[in-house]
Amino acid sequence: MFCAIHCISRLDTCEILYANNAFQRAFGSCIGQKSYAVISEKKEFEQLYRDVKLSADDGCRVDISEYVEGSGKKYLVSTLIPWNGELARYDMIVSHGLDAVMAMERIGDGMEKNDVVVKCFGSLEIITAKGALTATDFASPQCCMMLVYLLCNRHRDVSIQELGEVLWPSQQVASPYNMIKNIVLRTRRVLERVCDEPFIVINNGIYGVNPELRIVMETEAFETLYLRAKAKKLEAQQREELCEEAMALYGGTLFPTMADEPWLSARSAYYQLLYIDCVLTCMKLQESRGDRLAMYRTATSSIKNVFHDATIQFTLAMSELRAGNATQARALYMNSETMFTDAQRKQYQTALEKHAAKN
């Protein structure tokens, strides 16, 4: 289920001759530019890129995660191919983060047997080619909590003791083995409705998610879109579109029924901060092109997900003040003044005084 994005460039100058839609979506308009400069702005990447051993028979695979923005591991596979009567360089980037974005778009169409998409924001939903499950399908909250914990930690082993501390944090359970075994059994039975392969695997008291399943978390797609939207080398229109895609994925708090659990609260706060910043980035791009209606539409649709944070309202008020609309700015400010920080109040008063001085 990995998404390959690729380009073809001149062997001598590295000038890009062709890039597929996925490549241009990730890196922006790039035909005619140097391939290594498009893929990464880091100067040391050029040397690594040029040192890749090219062959017409076998591709050379290099981990480039530290050079390219975005979440997840990324690999560059390079080889030589014939192109318009001569040899050219073919570069393919394999990225799990970008794959997560594509997987979210393919829900319900084109999913394969072992593909599993986990929707995380606003509620839990597990989607496969066979169907979908929600939190209400599971026998108890503990079944959901154990499953979510294993999914969030699916790249490592989880012991019985660790699971016991998650499921019964305020209790001392002398022998959690049988209790956890019962929860796993009940959870597995539910998961069998949508997954032919065992979802949870056990090996000598170690629990985990079956590595044979191709798991994609909604959080991965959201974070990847956010990070791409923050890449300033992309055109403003493309960055705004990426922001809108990311915001569309964020349907509310991460796994809301367990968001206050100590092991999940930091993750939940992290994604909420990303969401707020994504909204502000989108509004800034819309303001720069003079589309105030779009700004208000973005703000209105997003406030329901962060009703306890007034940053978006403050940004609207400051934008109106910059546009010379002091009356509208004051109305927006007064509606949420009690939620603003001292720093925001001071910033607003300073801007208001400058506006009054000009008029």
Coordinates of C-alpha atoms in Angstrom, one line a residue:
M1 CA 0.0 0.0 0.0
F2 CA 3.0 2.3 -0.3
C3 CA 2.7 5.3 -2.6
A4 CA 5.5 5.8 -5.1
I5 CA 6.2 9.3 -6.3
H6 CA 8.7 9.7 -9.1
C7 CA 10.5 12.0 -11.5
I8 CA 12.8 11.7 -14.5
S9 CA 15.8 14.0 -14.9
R10 CA 18.8 14.6 -17.2
L11 CA 21.8 12.4 -16.2
D12 CA 24.3 15.2 -16.4
T13 CA 22.5 18.3 -15.1
C14 CA 19.7 16.7 -13.0
E15 CA 17.1 18.9 -14.7
I16 CA 13.7 17.4 -14.2
L17 CA 12.1 16.4 -17.5
Y18 CA 9.0 14.7 -16.1
A19 CA 7.3 14.3 -12.7
N20 CA 4.1 12.3 -11.9
N21 CA 1.1 13.9 -10.2
A22 CA 2.1 12.5 -6.8
F23 CA 5.6 14.0 -7.1
Q24 CA 4.3 17.4 -8.0
R25 CA 1.7 17.2 -5.3
A26 CA 4.5 16.6 -2.8
F27 CA 7.1 19.0 -4.1
G28 CA 5.2 21.6 -6.2
S29 CA 5.8 22.7 -9.8
C30 CA 9.2 21.4 -10.6
I31 CA 9.7 20.8 -14.3
G32 CA 13.1 22.3 -15.4
Q33 CA 14.4 22.5 -11.8
K34 CA 17.3 20.5 -10.3
S35 CA 15.9 17.3 -8.9
Y36 CA 18.0 17.2 -5.8
A37 CA 17.1 20.8 -5.0
V38 CA 13.4 20.1 -5.4
I39 CA 13.5 17.0 -3.1
S40 CA 15.5 18.7 -0.4
E41 CA 16.6 22.2 0.5
K42 CA 19.5 20.8 2.6
K43 CA 22.8 21.4 0.8
E44 CA 24.4 18.1 2.0
F45 CA 21.6 16.2 0.2
E46 CA 23.1 17.1 -3.2
Q47 CA 26.3 15.1 -2.5
L48 CA 24.4 12.1 -1.2
Y49 CA 22.1 12.3 -4.3
R50 CA 24.9 12.5 -6.8
D51 CA 26.8 9.7 -5.0
V52 CA 24.0 7.1 -5.6
K53 CA 25.3 4.3 -7.8
L54 CA 23.2 4.3 -10.9
S55 CA 22.6 1.2 -13.0
A56 CA 20.2 0.3 -15.8
D57 CA 19.6 -3.1 -14.2
D58 CA 19.2 -2.6 -10.4
G59 CA 17.9 0.4 -8.5
C60 CA 19.9 1.7 -5.5
R61 CA 17.8 2.4 -2.4
V62 CA 18.8 5.0 0.2
D63 CA 17.1 6.2 3.4
I64 CA 16.5 10.0 2.9
S65 CA 14.1 10.6 5.9
E66 CA 16.4 13.1 7.5
Y67 CA 16.6 15.2 4.3
V68 CA 12.9 15.4 3.4
E69 CA 10.1 17.1 5.4
G70 CA 7.1 15.1 6.5
S71 CA 6.3 12.2 8.8
G72 CA 7.3 8.6 8.3
K73 CA 10.3 6.9 6.7
K74 CA 11.2 7.9 3.1
Y75 CA 13.5 6.0 0.7
L76 CA 15.0 7.1 -2.6
V77 CA 15.3 4.4 -5.3
S78 CA 17.3 5.6 -8.3
T79 CA 18.1 3.8 -11.6
L80 CA 18.8 4.5 -15.3
I81 CA 16.1 4.3 -17.9
P82 CA 16.0 5.1 -21.6
W83 CA 14.3 8.5 -22.3
N84 CA 13.9 10.1 -25.8
G85 CA 16.9 8.2 -27.2
E86 CA 19.3 8.6 -24.3
L87 CA 19.7 7.5 -20.7
A88 CA 18.0 9.5 -18.0
R89 CA 17.9 9.3 -14.2
Y90 CA 14.7 7.8 -12.7
D91 CA 14.1 8.7 -9.0
M92 CA 11.3 7.1 -7.0
I93 CA 10.5 8.1 -3.5
V94 CA 8.7 5.6 -1.3
S95 CA 6.9 7.3 1.6
H96 CA 4.6 5.9 4.2
G97 CA 3.4 9.3 5.2
L98 CA 2.3 10.1 1.6
D99 CA 0.9 6.6 1.3
A100 CA -1.3 7.3 4.3
V101 CA -2.7 10.4 2.5
M102 CA -3.5 8.3 -0.6
A103 CA -5.0 5.5 1.5
M104 CA -7.5 7.9 3.2
E105 CA -8.6 9.0 -0.3
R106 CA -9.1 5.4 -1.4
I107 CA -11.4 4.3 1.5
G108 CA -14.2 2.2 0.1
D109 CA -12.6 2.0 -3.3
G110 CA -9.6 0.0 -4.2
M111 CA -8.7 -1.3 -0.7
E112 CA -7.0 -4.7 -0.7
K113 CA -7.3 -7.7 1.6
N114 CA -4.8 -6.7 4.3
D115 CA -5.4 -2.9 4.1
V116 CA -6.6 -1.4 7.3
V117 CA -7.4 2.3 7.8
V118 CA -7.9 3.6 11.3
K119 CA -9.9 6.9 11.7
C120 CA -8.8 8.6 14.9
F121 CA -10.2 12.1 15.1
G122 CA -13.7 12.6 16.7
S123 CA -14.3 8.8 17.0
L124 CA -12.7 5.5 16.4
E125 CA -13.4 3.7 13.2
I126 CA -11.6 0.7 11.7
I127 CA -12.1 0.3 7.9
T128 CA -11.1 -2.6 5.7
A129 CA -12.3 -4.0 2.4
K130 CA -14.8 -6.2 4.2
G131 CA -16.5 -3.4 6.2
A132 CA -16.1 -1.0 9.2
L133 CA -16.2 -1.1 13.0
T134 CA -16.8 1.7 15.5
A135 CA -16.2 1.9 19.2
T136 CA -19.8 0.8 19.8
D137 CA -19.1 -2.6 18.2
F138 CA -16.7 -3.6 21.0
A139 CA -17.9 -5.3 24.2
S140 CA -16.4 -2.8 26.6
P141 CA -14.3 0.4 26.9
Q142 CA -11.3 -1.8 27.9
C143 CA -11.4 -3.6 24.6
C144 CA -11.3 -0.3 22.8
M145 CA -8.5 1.1 25.0
M146 CA -6.3 -2.0 24.6
L147 CA -6.8 -1.9 20.8
V148 CA -6.0 1.8 20.5
Y149 CA -3.0 1.5 22.7
L150 CA -1.6 -1.4 20.5
L151 CA -2.3 0.6 17.4
C152 CA -0.5 3.7 18.8
N153 CA 2.5 1.5 19.7
R154 CA 2.3 -0.9 16.8
H155 CA 6.0 -0.5 15.9
R156 CA 7.2 -2.1 19.1
D157 CA 6.3 -5.0 21.5
V158 CA 4.0 -4.4 24.4
S159 CA 4.3 -6.6 27.5
I160 CA 1.4 -7.9 29.7
Q161 CA 2.6 -5.7 32.6
E162 CA 2.5 -2.6 30.4
L163 CA -1.0 -3.4 29.2
G164 CA -2.1 -4.0 32.8
E165 CA -0.8 -0.5 33.8
V166 CA -2.7 1.0 30.9
L167 CA -6.0 -0.8 31.5
W168 CA -6.0 -0.6 35.3
P169 CA -3.7 2.5 36.1
S170 CA -5.1 3.0 39.7
Q171 CA -5.2 -0.6 40.7
Q172 CA -2.7 -3.2 41.6
V173 CA -3.4 -6.3 39.6
A174 CA -1.4 -9.2 40.9
S175 CA -1.9 -11.5 37.9
P176 CA -3.3 -9.6 34.9
Y177 CA -2.6 -12.4 32.4
N178 CA -6.0 -14.0 32.5
M179 CA -7.9 -10.7 32.5
I180 CA -5.9 -9.4 29.5
K181 CA -6.3 -12.7 27.7
N182 CA -10.0 -12.5 28.1
I183 CA -10.1 -8.9 26.7
V184 CA -7.9 -9.8 23.8
L185 CA -10.1 -12.8 23.0
R186 CA -13.3 -10.6 23.0
T187 CA -11.6 -7.9 20.9
R188 CA -10.3 -10.5 18.4
R189 CA -13.8 -11.8 17.9
V190 CA -15.1 -8.4 16.9
L191 CA -12.2 -7.7 14.6
E192 CA -12.8 -11.0 12.8
R193 CA -15.9 -9.4 11.2
V194 CA -13.8 -7.1 9.1
C195 CA -10.3 -8.8 9.0
D196 CA -9.5 -12.3 7.8
E197 CA -6.0 -12.2 9.4
P198 CA -5.5 -12.2 13.2
F199 CA -5.4 -8.5 14.1
I200 CA -3.7 -8.9 17.5
V201 CA -0.8 -11.3 17.8
I202 CA 0.7 -12.8 20.9
N203 CA 4.2 -14.2 21.3
N204 CA 5.5 -15.4 24.7
G205 CA 3.5 -12.8 26.7
I206 CA 4.3 -10.0 24.2
Y207 CA 1.3 -8.3 22.4
G208 CA 1.2 -6.4 19.2
V209 CA -0.6 -5.7 16.0
N210 CA -0.1 -8.2 13.2
P211 CA 2.8 -6.9 11.0
E212 CA 1.2 -8.6 8.0
L213 CA -1.6 -6.0 8.1
R214 CA -1.0 -2.7 6.2
I215 CA -2.1 -0.3 8.9
V216 CA -2.7 3.4 8.0
M217 CA -3.6 5.8 10.8
E218 CA -5.6 9.0 10.1
T219 CA -3.0 10.8 12.2
E220 CA -0.3 10.0 9.7
A221 CA -2.2 11.4 6.8
F222 CA -3.1 14.5 8.8
E223 CA 0.5 15.2 9.9
T224 CA 1.9 14.6 6.4
L225 CA -0.5 17.0 4.8
Y226 CA 0.2 19.6 7.6
L227 CA 4.0 19.4 7.1
R228 CA 3.6 19.7 3.3
A229 CA 1.4 22.7 3.7
K230 CA 4.1 24.4 5.9
A231 CA 6.8 23.9 3.1
K232 CA 7.2 27.5 1.9
K233 CA 8.8 26.5 -1.4
L234 CA 5.4 25.3 -2.6
E235 CA 3.1 27.8 -4.3
A236 CA 0.6 29.5 -2.1
Q237 CA -2.4 27.9 -3.8
Q238 CA -1.0 24.4 -3.3
R239 CA -0.2 25.1 0.3
E240 CA -3.8 26.4 0.9
E241 CA -5.2 23.2 -0.7
L242 CA -3.0 21.0 1.5
C243 CA -4.2 22.9 4.6
E244 CA -7.8 22.4 3.5
E245 CA -7.2 18.6 3.0
A246 CA -5.6 18.4 6.4
M247 CA -8.4 20.3 8.1
A248 CA -11.0 18.0 6.5
L249 CA -9.3 15.0 8.2
Y250 CA -9.4 16.5 11.6
G251 CA -12.9 15.7 12.9
G252 CA -12.3 16.5 16.5
T253 CA -10.2 15.3 19.5
L254 CA -8.0 12.3 19.1
F255 CA -9.9 9.2 20.4
P256 CA -12.1 11.5 22.5
T257 CA -13.5 8.8 24.9
M258 CA -9.9 8.2 26.2
A259 CA -8.3 11.6 25.4
D260 CA -7.6 12.2 29.1
E261 CA -5.6 9.0 29.6
P262 CA -2.0 9.9 30.6
W263 CA -0.5 7.9 27.7
L264 CA -2.7 9.6 25.1
S265 CA -3.2 13.2 26.4
A266 CA 0.2 14.4 25.0
R267 CA -0.6 13.0 21.6
S268 CA -4.0 14.5 21.6
A269 CA -2.7 18.0 22.5
Y270 CA 0.0 17.6 19.8
Y271 CA -2.5 17.0 17.0
Q272 CA -4.7 19.8 18.3
L273 CA -1.9 22.2 18.2
L274 CA -1.1 21.1 14.6
Y275 CA -4.7 21.6 13.7
I276 CA -4.8 25.2 15.1
D277 CA -1.6 26.1 13.3
C278 CA -2.9 24.6 10.1
V279 CA -6.1 26.7 10.3
L280 CA -4.0 29.9 11.0
T281 CA -1.7 29.1 8.1
C282 CA -4.7 28.6 5.8
M283 CA -6.3 31.9 7.0
K284 CA -3.0 33.8 6.5
L285 CA -2.7 32.5 2.9
Q286 CA -6.4 33.5 2.3
E287 CA -5.7 37.0 3.8
S288 CA -2.7 37.4 1.5
R289 CA -4.8 37.0 -1.6
G290 CA -7.6 39.3 -0.2
D291 CA -10.2 36.6 0.2
R292 CA -11.8 37.6 3.5
L293 CA -14.9 35.5 2.9
A294 CA -12.7 32.4 2.7
M295 CA -11.0 33.4 5.9
Y296 CA -14.3 33.6 7.7
R297 CA -15.4 30.3 6.2
T298 CA -12.3 28.6 7.4
A299 CA -12.6 30.1 10.9
T300 CA -16.3 29.2 11.2
S301 CA -15.8 25.6 10.2
S302 CA -12.8 25.1 12.5
I303 CA -13.9 26.7 15.8
K304 CA -16.2 23.7 16.6
N305 CA -13.0 21.6 16.9
V306 CA -11.1 24.0 19.2
F307 CA -13.9 25.9 21.0
H308 CA -11.8 26.3 24.1
D309 CA -9.0 28.1 22.2
A310 CA -9.6 31.7 21.1
T311 CA -6.5 32.0 18.8
I312 CA -8.6 31.7 15.6
Q313 CA -11.0 34.5 16.8
F314 CA -8.0 36.7 17.7
T315 CA -6.5 36.2 14.3
L316 CA -9.8 37.3 12.7
A317 CA -9.9 40.4 14.9
M318 CA -6.3 41.3 14.0
S319 CA -6.9 40.7 10.3
E320 CA -9.9 43.1 10.4
L321 CA -7.8 45.7 12.1
R322 CA -5.1 45.4 9.5
A323 CA -7.7 45.9 6.8
G324 CA -8.9 49.1 8.5
N325 CA -12.2 47.7 9.8
A326 CA -11.9 48.8 13.4
T327 CA -15.6 48.4 14.2
Q328 CA -15.7 44.8 13.1
A329 CA -12.3 44.1 14.8
R330 CA -13.7 45.4 18.1
A331 CA -16.9 43.3 17.8
L332 CA -14.8 40.1 17.2
Y333 CA -12.4 41.1 20.0
M334 CA -15.2 41.8 22.6
N335 CA -17.0 38.5 21.8
S336 CA -14.0 36.5 23.0
E337 CA -12.0 38.9 25.2
T338 CA -12.3 36.8 28.3
M339 CA -10.5 33.9 26.5
F340 CA -7.6 35.9 25.2
T341 CA -4.2 35.8 26.9
D342 CA -2.6 38.9 28.4
A343 CA -0.1 38.9 25.5
Q344 CA -3.0 38.9 23.0
R345 CA -4.7 41.7 24.7
K346 CA -1.5 43.8 24.7
Q347 CA -1.0 43.0 21.0
Y348 CA -4.5 44.1 20.1
Q349 CA -4.3 47.3 22.1
T350 CA -1.0 48.2 20.5
A351 CA -2.4 47.5 17.0
L352 CA -5.5 49.5 17.9
E353 CA -3.4 52.5 19.0
K354 CA -1.4 52.4 15.7
H355 CA -4.6 52.3 13.7
A356 CA -6.1 55.3 15.6
A357 CA -2.9 57.2 15.0
K358 CA -3.1 56.7 11.3
N359 CA -6.7 57.9 11.3

